[in-house]
mmCIF file of C-alpha atoms in Angstrom:
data_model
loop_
_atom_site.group_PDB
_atom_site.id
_atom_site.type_symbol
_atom_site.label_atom_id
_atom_site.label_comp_id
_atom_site.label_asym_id
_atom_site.label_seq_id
_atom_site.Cartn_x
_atom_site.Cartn_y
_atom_site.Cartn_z
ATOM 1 C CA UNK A 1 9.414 12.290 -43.893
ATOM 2 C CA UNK A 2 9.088 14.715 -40.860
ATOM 3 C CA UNK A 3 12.394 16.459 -39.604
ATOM 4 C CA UNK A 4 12.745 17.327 -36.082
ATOM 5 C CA UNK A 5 14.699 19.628 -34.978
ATOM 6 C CA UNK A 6 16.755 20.407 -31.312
ATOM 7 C CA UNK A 7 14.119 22.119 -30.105
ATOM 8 C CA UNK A 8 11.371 19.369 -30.506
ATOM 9 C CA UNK A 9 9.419 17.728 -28.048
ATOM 10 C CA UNK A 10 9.232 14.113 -27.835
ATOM 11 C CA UNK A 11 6.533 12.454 -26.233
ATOM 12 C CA UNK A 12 7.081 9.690 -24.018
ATOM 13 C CA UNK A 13 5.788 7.929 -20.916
ATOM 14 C CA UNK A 14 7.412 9.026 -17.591
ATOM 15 C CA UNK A 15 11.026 8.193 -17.678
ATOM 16 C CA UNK A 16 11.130 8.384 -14.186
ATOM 17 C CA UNK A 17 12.084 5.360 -11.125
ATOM 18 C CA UNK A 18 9.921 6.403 -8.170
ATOM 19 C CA UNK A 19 9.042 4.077 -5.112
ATOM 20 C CA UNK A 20 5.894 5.105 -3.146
ATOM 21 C CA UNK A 21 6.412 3.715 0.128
ATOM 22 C CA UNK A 22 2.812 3.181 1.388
ATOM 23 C CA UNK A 23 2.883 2.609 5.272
ATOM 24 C CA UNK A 24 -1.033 1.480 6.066
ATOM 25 C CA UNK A 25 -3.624 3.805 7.252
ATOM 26 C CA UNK A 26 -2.088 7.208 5.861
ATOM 27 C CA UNK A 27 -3.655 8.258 2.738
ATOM 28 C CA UNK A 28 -1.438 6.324 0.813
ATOM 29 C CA UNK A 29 -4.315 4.727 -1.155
ATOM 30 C CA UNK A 30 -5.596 7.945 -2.264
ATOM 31 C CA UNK A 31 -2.029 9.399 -3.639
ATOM 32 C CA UNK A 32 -1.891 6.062 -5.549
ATOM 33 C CA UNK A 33 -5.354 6.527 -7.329
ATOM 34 C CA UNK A 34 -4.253 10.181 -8.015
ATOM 35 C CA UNK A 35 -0.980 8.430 -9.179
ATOM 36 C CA UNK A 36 -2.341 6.328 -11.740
ATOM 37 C CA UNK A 37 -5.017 8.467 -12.769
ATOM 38 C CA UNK A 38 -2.607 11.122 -13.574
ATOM 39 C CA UNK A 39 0.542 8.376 -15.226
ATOM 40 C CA UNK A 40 -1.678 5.770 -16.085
ATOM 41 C CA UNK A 41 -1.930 2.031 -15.027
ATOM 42 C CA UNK A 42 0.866 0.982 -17.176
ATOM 43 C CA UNK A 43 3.211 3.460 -15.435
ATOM 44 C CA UNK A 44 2.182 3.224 -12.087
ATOM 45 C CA UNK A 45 1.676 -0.013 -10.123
ATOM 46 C CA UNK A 46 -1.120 -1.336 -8.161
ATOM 47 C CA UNK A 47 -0.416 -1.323 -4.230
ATOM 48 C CA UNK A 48 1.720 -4.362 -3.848
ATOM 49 C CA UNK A 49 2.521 -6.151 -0.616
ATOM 50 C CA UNK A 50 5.916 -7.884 0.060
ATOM 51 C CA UNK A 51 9.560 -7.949 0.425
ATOM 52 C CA UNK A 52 11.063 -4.504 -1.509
ATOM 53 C CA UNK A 53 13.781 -6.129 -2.778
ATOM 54 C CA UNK A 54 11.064 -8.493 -4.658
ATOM 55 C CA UNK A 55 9.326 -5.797 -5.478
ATOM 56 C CA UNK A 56 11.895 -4.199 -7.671
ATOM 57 C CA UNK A 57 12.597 -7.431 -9.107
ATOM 58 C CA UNK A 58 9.250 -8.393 -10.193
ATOM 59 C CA UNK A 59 7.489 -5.387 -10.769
ATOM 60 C CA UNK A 60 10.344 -2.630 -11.505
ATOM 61 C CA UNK A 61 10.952 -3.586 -15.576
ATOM 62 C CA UNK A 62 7.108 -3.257 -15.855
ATOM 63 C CA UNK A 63 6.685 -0.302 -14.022
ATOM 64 C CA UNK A 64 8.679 2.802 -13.718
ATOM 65 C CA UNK A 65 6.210 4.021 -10.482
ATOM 66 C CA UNK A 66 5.908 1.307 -7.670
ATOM 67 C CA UNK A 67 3.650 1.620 -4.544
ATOM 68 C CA UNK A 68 3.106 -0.753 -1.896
ATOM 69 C CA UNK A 69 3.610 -2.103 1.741
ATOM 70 C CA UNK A 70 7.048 -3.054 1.508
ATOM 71 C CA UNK A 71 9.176 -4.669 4.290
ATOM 72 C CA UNK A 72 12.785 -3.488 4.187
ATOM 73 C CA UNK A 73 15.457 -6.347 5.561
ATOM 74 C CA UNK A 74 18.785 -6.983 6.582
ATOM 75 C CA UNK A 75 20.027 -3.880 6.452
ATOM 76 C CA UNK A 76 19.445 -3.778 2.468
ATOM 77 C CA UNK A 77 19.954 0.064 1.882
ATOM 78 C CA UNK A 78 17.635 2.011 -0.709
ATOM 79 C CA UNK A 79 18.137 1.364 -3.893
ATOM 80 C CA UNK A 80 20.343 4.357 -5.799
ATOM 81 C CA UNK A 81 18.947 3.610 -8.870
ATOM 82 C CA UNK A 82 15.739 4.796 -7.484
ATOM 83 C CA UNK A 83 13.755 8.383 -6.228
ATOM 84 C CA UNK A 84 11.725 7.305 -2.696
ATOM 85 C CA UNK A 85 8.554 8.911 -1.457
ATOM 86 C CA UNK A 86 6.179 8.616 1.575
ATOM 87 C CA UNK A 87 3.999 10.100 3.893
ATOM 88 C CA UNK A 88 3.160 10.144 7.489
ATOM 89 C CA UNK A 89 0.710 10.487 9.907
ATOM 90 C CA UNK A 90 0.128 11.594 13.575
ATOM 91 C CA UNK A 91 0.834 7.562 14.945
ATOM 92 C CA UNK A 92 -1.839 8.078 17.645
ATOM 93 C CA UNK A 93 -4.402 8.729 15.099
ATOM 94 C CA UNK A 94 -3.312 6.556 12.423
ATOM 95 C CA UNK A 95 -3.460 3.762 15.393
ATOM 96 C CA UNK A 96 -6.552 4.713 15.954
ATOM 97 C CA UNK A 97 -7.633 4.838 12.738
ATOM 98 C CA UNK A 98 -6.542 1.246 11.900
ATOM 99 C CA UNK A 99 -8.282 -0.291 14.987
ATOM 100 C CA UNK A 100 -11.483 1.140 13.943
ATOM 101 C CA UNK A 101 -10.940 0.359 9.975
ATOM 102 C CA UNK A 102 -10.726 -3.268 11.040
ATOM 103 C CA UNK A 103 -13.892 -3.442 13.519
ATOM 104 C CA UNK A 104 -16.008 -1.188 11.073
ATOM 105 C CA UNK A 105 -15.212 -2.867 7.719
ATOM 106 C CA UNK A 106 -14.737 -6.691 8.683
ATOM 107 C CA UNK A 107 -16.043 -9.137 10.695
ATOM 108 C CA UNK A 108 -14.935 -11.997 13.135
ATOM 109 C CA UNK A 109 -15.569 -14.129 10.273
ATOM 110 C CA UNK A 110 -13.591 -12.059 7.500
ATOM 111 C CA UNK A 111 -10.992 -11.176 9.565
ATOM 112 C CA UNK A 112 -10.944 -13.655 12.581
ATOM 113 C CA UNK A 113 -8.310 -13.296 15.559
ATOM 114 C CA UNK A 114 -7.612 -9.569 14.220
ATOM 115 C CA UNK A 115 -11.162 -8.586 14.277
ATOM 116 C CA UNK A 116 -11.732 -10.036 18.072
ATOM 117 C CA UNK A 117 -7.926 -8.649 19.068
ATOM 118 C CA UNK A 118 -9.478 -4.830 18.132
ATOM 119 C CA UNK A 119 -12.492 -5.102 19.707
ATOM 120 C CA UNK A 120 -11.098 -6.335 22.697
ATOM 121 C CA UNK A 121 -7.963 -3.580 22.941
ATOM 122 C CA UNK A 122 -10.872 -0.213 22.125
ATOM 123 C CA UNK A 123 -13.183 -2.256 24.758
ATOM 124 C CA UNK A 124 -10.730 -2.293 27.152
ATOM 125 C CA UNK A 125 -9.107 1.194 26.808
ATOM 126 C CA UNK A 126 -5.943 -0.276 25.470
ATOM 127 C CA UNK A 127 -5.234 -2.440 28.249
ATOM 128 C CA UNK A 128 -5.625 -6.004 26.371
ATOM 129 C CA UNK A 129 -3.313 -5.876 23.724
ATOM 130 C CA UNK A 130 -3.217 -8.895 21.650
ATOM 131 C CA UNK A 131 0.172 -10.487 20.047
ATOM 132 C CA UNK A 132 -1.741 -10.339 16.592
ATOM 133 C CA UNK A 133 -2.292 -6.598 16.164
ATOM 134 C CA UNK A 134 0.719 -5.764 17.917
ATOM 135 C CA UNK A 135 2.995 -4.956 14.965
ATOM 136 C CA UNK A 136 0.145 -2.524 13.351
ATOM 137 C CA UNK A 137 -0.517 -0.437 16.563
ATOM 138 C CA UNK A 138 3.066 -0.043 18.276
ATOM 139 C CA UNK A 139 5.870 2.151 16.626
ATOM 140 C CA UNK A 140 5.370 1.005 12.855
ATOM 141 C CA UNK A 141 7.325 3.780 11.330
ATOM 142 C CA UNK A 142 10.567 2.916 13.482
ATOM 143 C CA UNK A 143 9.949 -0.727 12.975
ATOM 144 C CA UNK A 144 9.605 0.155 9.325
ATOM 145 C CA UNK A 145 12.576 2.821 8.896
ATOM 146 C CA UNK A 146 15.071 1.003 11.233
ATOM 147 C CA UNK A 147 15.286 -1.931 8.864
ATOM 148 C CA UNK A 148 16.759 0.130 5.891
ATOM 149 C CA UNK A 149 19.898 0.915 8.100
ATOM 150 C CA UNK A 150 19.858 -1.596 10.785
ATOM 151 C CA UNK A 151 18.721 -4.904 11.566
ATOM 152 C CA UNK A 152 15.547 -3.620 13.476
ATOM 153 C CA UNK A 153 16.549 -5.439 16.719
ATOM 154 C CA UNK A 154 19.110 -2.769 18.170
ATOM 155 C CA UNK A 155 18.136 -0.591 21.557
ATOM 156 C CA UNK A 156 15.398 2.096 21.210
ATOM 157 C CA UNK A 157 17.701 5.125 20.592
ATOM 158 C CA UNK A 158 19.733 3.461 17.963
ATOM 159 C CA UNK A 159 16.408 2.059 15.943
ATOM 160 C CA UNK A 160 15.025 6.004 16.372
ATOM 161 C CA UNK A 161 18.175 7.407 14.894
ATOM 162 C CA UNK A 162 18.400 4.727 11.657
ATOM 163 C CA UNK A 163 14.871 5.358 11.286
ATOM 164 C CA UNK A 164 15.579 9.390 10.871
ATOM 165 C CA UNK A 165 18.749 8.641 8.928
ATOM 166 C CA UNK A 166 16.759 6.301 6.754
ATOM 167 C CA UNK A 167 13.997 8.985 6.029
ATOM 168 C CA UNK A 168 16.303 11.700 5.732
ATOM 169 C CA UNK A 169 17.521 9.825 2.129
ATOM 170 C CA UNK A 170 14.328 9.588 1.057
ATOM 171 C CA UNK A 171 13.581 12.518 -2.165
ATOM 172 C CA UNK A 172 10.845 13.805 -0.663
ATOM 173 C CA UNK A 173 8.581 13.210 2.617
ATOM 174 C CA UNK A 174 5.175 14.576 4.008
ATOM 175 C CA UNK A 175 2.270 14.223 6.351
ATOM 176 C CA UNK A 176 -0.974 13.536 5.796
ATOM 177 C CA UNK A 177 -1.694 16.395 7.839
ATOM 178 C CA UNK A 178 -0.533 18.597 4.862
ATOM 179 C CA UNK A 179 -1.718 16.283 2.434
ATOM 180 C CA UNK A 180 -2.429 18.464 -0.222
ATOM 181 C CA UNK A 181 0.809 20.253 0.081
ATOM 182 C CA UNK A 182 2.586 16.652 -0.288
ATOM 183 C CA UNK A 183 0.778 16.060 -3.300
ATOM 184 C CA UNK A 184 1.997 19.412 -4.683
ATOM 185 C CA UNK A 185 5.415 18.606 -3.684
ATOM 186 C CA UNK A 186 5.461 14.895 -5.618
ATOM 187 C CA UNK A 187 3.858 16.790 -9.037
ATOM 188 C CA UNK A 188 7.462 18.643 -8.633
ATOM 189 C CA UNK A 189 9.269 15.775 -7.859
ATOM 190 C CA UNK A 190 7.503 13.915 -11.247
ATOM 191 C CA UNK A 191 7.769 17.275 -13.066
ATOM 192 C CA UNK A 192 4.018 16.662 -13.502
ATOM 193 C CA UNK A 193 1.749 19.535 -14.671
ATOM 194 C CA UNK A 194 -1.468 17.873 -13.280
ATOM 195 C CA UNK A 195 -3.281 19.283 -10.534
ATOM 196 C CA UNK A 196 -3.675 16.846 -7.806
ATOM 197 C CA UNK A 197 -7.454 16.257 -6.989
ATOM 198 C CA UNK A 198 -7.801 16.243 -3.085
ATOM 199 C CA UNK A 199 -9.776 12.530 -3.083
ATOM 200 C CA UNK A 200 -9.732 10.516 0.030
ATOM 201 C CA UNK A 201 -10.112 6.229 -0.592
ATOM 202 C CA UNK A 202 -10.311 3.691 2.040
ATOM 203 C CA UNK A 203 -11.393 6.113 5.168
ATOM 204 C CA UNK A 204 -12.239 4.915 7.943
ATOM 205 C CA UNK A 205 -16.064 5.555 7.978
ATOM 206 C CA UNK A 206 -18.078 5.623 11.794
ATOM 207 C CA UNK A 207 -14.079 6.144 13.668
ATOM 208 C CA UNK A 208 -14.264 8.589 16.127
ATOM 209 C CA UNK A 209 -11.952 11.787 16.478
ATOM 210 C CA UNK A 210 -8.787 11.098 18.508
ATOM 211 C CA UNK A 211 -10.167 13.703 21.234
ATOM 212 C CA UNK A 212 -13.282 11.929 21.787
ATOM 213 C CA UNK A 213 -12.064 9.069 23.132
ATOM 214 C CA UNK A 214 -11.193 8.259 26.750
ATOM 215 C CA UNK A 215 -8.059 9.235 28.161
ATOM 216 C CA UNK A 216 -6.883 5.354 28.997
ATOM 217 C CA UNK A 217 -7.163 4.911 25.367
ATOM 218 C CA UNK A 218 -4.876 7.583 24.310
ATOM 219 C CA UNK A 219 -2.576 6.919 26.675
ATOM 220 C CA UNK A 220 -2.087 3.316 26.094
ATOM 221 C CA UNK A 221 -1.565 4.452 22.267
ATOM 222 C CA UNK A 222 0.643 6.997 23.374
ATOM 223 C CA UNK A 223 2.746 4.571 25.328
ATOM 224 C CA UNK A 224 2.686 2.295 22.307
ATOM 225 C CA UNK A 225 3.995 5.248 20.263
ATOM 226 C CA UNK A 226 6.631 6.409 22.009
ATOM 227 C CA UNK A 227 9.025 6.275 19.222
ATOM 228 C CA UNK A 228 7.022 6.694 16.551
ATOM 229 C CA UNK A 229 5.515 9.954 18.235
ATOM 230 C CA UNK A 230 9.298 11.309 18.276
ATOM 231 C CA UNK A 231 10.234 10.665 14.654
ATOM 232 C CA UNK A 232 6.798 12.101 13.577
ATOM 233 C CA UNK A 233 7.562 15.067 15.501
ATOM 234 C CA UNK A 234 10.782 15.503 14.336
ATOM 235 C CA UNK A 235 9.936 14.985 10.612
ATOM 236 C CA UNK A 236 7.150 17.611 10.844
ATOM 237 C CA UNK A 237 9.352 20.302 11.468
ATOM 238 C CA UNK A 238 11.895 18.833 9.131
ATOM 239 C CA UNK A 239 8.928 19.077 6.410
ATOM 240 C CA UNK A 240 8.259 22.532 7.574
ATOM 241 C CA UNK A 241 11.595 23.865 7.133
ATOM 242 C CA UNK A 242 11.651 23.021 3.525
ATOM 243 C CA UNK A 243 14.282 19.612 3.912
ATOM 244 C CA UNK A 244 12.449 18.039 0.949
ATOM 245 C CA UNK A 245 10.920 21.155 -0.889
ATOM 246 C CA UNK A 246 11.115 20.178 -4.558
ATOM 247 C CA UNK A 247 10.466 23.827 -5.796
ATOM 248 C CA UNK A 248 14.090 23.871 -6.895
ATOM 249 C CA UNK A 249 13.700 21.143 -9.370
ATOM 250 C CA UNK A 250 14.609 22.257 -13.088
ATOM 251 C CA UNK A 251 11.648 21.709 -14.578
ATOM 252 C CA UNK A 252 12.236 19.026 -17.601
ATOM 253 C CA UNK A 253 11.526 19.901 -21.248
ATOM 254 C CA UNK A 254 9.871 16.462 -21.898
ATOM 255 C CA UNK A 255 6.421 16.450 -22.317
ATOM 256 C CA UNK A 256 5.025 13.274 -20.257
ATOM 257 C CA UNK A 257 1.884 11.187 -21.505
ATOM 258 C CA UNK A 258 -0.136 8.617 -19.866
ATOM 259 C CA UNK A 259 0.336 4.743 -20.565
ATOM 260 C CA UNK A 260 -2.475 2.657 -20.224
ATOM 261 C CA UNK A 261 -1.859 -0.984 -19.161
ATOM 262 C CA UNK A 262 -2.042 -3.474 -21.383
ATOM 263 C CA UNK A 263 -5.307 -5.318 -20.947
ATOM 264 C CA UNK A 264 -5.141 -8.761 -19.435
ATOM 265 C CA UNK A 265 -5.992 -11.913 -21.493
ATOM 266 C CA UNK A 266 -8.843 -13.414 -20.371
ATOM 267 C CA UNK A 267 -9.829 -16.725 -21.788
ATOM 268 C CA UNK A 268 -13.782 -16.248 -22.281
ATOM 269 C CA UNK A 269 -15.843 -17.281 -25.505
ATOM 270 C CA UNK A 270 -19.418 -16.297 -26.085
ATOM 271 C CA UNK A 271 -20.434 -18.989 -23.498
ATOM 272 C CA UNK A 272 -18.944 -17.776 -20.402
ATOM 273 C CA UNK A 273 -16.514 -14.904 -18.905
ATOM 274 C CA UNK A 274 -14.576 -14.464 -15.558
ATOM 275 C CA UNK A 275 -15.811 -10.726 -14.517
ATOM 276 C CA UNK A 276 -14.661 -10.375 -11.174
ATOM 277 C CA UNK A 277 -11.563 -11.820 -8.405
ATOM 278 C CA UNK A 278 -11.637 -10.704 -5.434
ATOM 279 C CA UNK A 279 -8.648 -12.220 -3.053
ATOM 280 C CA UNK A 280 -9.506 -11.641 0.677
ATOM 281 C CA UNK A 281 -6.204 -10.699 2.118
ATOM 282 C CA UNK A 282 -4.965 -9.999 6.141
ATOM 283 C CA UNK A 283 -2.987 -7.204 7.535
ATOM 284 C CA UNK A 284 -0.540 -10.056 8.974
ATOM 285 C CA UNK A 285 -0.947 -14.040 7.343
ATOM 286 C CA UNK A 286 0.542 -16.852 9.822
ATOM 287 C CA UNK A 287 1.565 -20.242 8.911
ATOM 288 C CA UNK A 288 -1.558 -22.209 7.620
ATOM 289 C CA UNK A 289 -4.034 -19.088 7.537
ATOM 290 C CA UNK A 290 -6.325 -19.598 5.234
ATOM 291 C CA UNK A 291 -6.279 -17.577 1.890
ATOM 292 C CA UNK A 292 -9.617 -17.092 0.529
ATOM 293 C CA UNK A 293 -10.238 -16.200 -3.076
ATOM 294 C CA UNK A 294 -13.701 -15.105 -4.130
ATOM 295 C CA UNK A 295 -14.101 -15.390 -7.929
ATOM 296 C CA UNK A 296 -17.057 -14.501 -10.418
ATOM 297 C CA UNK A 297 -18.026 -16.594 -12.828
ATOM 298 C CA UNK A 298 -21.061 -15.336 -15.826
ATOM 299 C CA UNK A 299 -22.104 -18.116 -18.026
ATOM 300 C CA UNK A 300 -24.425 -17.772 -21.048
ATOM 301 C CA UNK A 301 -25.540 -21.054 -21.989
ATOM 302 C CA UNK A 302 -25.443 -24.688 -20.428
ATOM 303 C CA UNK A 303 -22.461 -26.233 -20.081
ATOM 304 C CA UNK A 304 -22.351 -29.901 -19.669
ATOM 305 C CA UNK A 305 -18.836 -30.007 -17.309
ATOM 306 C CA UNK A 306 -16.657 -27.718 -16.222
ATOM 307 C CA UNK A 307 -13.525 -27.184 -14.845
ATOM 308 C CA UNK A 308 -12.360 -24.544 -12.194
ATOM 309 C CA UNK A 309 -8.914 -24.238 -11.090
ATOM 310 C CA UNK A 310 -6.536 -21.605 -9.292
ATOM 311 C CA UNK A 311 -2.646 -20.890 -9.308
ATOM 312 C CA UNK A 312 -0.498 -18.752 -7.184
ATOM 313 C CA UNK A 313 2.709 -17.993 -8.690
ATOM 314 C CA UNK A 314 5.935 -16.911 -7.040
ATOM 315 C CA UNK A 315 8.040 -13.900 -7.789
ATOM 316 C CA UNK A 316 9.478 -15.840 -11.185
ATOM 317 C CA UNK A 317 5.699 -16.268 -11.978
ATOM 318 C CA UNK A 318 6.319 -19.697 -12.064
ATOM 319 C CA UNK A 319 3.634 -22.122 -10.310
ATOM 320 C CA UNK A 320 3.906 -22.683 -6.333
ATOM 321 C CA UNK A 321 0.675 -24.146 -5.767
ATOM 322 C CA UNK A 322 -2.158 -25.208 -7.512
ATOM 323 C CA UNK A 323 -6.139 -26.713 -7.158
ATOM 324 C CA UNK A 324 -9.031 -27.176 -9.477
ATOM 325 C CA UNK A 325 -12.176 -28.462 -8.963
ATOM 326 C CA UNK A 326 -11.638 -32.111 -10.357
ATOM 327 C CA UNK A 327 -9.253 -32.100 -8.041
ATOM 328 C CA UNK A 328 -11.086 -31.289 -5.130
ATOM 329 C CA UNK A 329 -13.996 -33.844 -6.288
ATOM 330 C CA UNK A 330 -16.430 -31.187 -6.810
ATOM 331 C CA UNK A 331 -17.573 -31.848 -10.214
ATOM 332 C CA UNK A 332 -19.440 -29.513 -12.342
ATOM 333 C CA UNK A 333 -21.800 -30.577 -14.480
ATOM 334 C CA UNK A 334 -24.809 -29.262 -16.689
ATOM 335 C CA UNK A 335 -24.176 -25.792 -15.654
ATOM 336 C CA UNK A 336 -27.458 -23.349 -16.259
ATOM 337 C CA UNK A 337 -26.852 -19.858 -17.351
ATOM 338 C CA UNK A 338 -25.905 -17.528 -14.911
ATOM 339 C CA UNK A 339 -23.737 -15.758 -12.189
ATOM 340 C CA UNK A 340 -21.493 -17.870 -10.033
ATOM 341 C CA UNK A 341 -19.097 -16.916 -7.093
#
């Protein structure tokens, strides 16, 4: 029997209820990898996409670290039970950024209608601005921010103002700019002794810098930006007069260890295995886009019929829709050894 006394450690995941608000196209991929990597999996989530109300519902009693694109409604508030994080970026260059992340990693026929929409707006110098890549090139961060204090539909000035007062009760805020100082500033805020690696995912590859492009281009941004421009300014010098420094923190006397996730259940036998899904998603889905899911099949011997099938479940992870390939009429039959997709 081992006694511990008061002044014993007790090791235990993080305690903690963080949000990482991940607003597209500003390093918020890489602070997630360094999130995980430095939590683990079962303690921080994937980036998730949807409502953030659902979010907490569905993935806050599995995960004590969220991150995702999450669309604030209604007026909802943040949550109190909750710490909030994010970062921002210069909105001319993170515009930029985006338009060139979707002509130099898709295709028309990956990403049709988007794809077309950026070529067309860069071709043009901004003047053709398609409906479909509007909401992803035109104030995104008041669009975003407004909606936690207002309905996102008031006048310019009042959207602007929620959007500060909205990021003004977040626990901490940076810019990519100072990206490595915002990653110093969140190991404070999750009392975390691990020095954040400075790792950059998902760049833009082949984008060029915002000066080397035509003055019509930056303009039209600029113009698109108007807000956005103005809060970014205004939180830059909030961030460099210390409004969310987290150097005051007491620093906590529990020692914090990684959690794994647990390993999914994957129904394979010594005759075949699902190794890989791949679900090709778009910045913005209308009614009756199609959803395409690319999965991996490896089989190891002949199978005489087989059965493929796909669910998507809603936030109660019960069954909204469903397919298989009897279904569909597309029988499989005397399957040889191999690799499907």
């Amino acid at each position: 029997m081992v006694i511990l006394t008061s002044a014993a450690k007790i090791q235990r995941p993080f305690s903690g209820r963080v949000i990482f608000d991940h607003l597209p196209k500003t390093a918020g991929t890489s602070v997630n990898r360094w999130l995980i990597e430095a939590l683990g999996d079962g303690n921080v989530s994937d980036i998730v996409t949807g409502l953030h109300r659902s979010a907490l519902h569905r993935y806050g009693g599995q995960y004590c670290l969220i991150t995702g694109h999450l669309d604030f409604i209604n007026a909802e508030g943040l949550d109190p039970r909750w710490q909030y994080t994010t970062i921002l970026r210069d909105p001319i260059d993170r515009a930029l950024s985006w338009l060139y992340y979707v002509t130099k990693h898709y295709s028309a026929d990956t990403l049709p209608g988007t794809y077309q929409a950026c070529k067309q707006f860069i071709e043009s110098d901004g003047e053709i601005v398609a409906g479909i890549i509007y909401p992803s090139i035109s104030n995104m961060y008041v669009s975003h921010f407004s909606r936690i204090l207002g309905r996102g539909d008031e006048s310019e000035t009042i959207r602007l103002a929620n959007s500060q007062a909205a990021l003004d009760q977040y626990d901490l805020v940076g810019i990519v700019e100072d990206y490595e100082g915002f990653t110093k500033q969140l190991a404070q805020l999750l009392n975390l002794t691990h020095e954040p690696p400075i790792r950059i995912f998902n760049r833009t590859e082949g984008r060029p810098e915002l000066e080397e492009t035509s003055d019509a281009l930056r303009h039209a941004l600029k113009q698109l930006n108007n807000l956005d421009c103005m809060l970014f300014e205004t939180t830059k010098q909030r961030v460099r007069e210390g409004l969310w420094d987290q150097s005051s923190l007491e620093p906590c006397e529990t020692e914090i260890v990684t959690i794994a996730k647990t390993p999914r259940s994957l129904r394979q036998s010594d005759a075949i295995k699902l190794s890989d899904i791949d679900l090709v998603v778009r910045p913005h889905m209308k009614n009756r886009d199609t959803i395409i899911a690319k999965v991996t099949i490896e089989t190891f011997s002949l199978i005489a019929r087989l059965q493929c099938g796909l669910h998507i479940l809603d936030d109660r992870g019960e069954i909204a829709f469903g397919v298989n390939s009897t279904l569909l009429g597309q029988d499989l039959e005397d399957v040889k050894p191999g690799s499907y997709t």
